[in-house]
Amino acid sequence: MKTEVLNVNGMSCGHCVKAVEESVGGLAGVRSVDVDLSGGKVEVSYDESAVTLDSIKETIDDQGYEVE
């Protein structure tokens, strides 16, 4: 299990939080997603053998947010 904290730009409301949590949380291998809206951070715990960090970042990008 690995945990990463990503800096994400463009999140501004509860809908943004829900979009990220649901899209990333729906990936196979993701165990938890915690979005800090005010800090612009997303903490993700995941199984490296099931999903890559790049896939997680791409999923966030697909929701319209920029991962630094």
Tab-separated table of C-alpha atoms in Angstrom:
chain	number	residue	atom	x	y	z
A	1	MET	CA	0.000	0.000	0.000
A	2	LYS	CA	1.322	3.415	-0.930
A	3	THR	CA	0.035	6.869	-0.009
A	4	GLU	CA	0.677	9.981	-2.108
A	5	VAL	CA	-0.370	13.593	-1.595
A	6	LEU	CA	-0.996	15.391	-4.881
A	7	ASN	CA	-1.267	19.135	-5.427
A	8	VAL	CA	-4.365	19.758	-7.534
A	9	ASN	CA	-5.373	23.102	-9.056
A	10	GLY	CA	-8.874	24.098	-10.103
A	11	MET	CA	-10.974	22.600	-7.304
A	12	SER	CA	-13.284	25.228	-5.855
A	13	CYS	CA	-16.436	23.625	-4.447
A	14	GLY	CA	-18.121	20.559	-3.036
A	15	HIS	CA	-18.902	19.308	-6.523
A	16	CYS	CA	-15.170	19.327	-7.297
A	17	VAL	CA	-14.464	17.276	-4.185
A	18	LYS	CA	-17.160	14.753	-5.088
A	19	ALA	CA	-15.975	14.481	-8.705
A	20	VAL	CA	-12.404	13.713	-7.655
A	21	GLU	CA	-13.363	11.366	-4.828
A	22	GLU	CA	-15.771	9.362	-6.987
A	23	SER	CA	-13.567	9.150	-10.084
A	24	VAL	CA	-10.336	8.274	-8.271
A	25	GLY	CA	-12.115	6.147	-5.686
A	26	GLY	CA	-13.640	4.110	-8.504
A	27	LEU	CA	-10.266	2.972	-9.807
A	28	ALA	CA	-9.334	-0.625	-9.053
A	29	GLY	CA	-6.644	-0.672	-6.386
A	30	VAL	CA	-7.490	2.682	-4.797
A	31	ARG	CA	-8.208	2.175	-1.098
A	32	SER	CA	-8.985	5.749	-0.016
A	33	VAL	CA	-9.198	9.305	-1.344
A	34	ASP	CA	-9.164	12.379	0.885
A	35	VAL	CA	-9.605	15.800	-0.748
A	36	ASP	CA	-8.464	18.945	1.084
A	37	LEU	CA	-10.344	21.605	-0.866
A	38	SER	CA	-8.859	24.632	0.918
A	39	GLY	CA	-5.309	23.286	0.603
A	40	GLY	CA	-5.721	22.057	-2.961
A	41	LYS	CA	-4.458	18.599	-2.042
A	42	VAL	CA	-5.633	15.064	-2.702
A	43	GLU	CA	-4.311	12.213	-0.557
A	44	VAL	CA	-4.627	8.827	-2.206
A	45	SER	CA	-3.849	5.410	-0.712
A	46	TYR	CA	-3.524	2.709	-3.336
A	47	ASP	CA	-2.130	-0.706	-4.200
A	48	GLU	CA	0.812	-0.188	-6.569
A	49	SER	CA	0.310	-3.633	-8.093
A	50	ALA	CA	-3.222	-2.703	-9.211
A	51	VAL	CA	-3.018	0.962	-10.259
A	52	THR	CA	-0.263	3.426	-11.146
A	53	LEU	CA	0.197	6.954	-9.883
A	54	ASP	CA	0.072	8.124	-13.507
A	55	SER	CA	-3.372	6.543	-13.896
A	56	ILE	CA	-4.578	8.355	-10.782
A	57	LYS	CA	-3.206	11.676	-12.061
A	58	GLU	CA	-4.788	11.094	-15.475
A	59	THR	CA	-8.154	10.406	-13.853
A	60	ILE	CA	-7.963	13.721	-11.979
A	61	ASP	CA	-6.936	15.499	-15.204
A	62	ASP	CA	-9.928	13.912	-16.975
A	63	GLN	CA	-12.208	15.576	-14.410
A	64	GLY	CA	-10.833	18.965	-15.487
A	65	TYR	CA	-8.296	19.619	-12.726
A	66	GLU	CA	-4.559	20.126	-13.024
A	67	VAL	CA	-2.205	17.895	-11.038
A	68	GLU	CA	1.165	19.492	-10.311
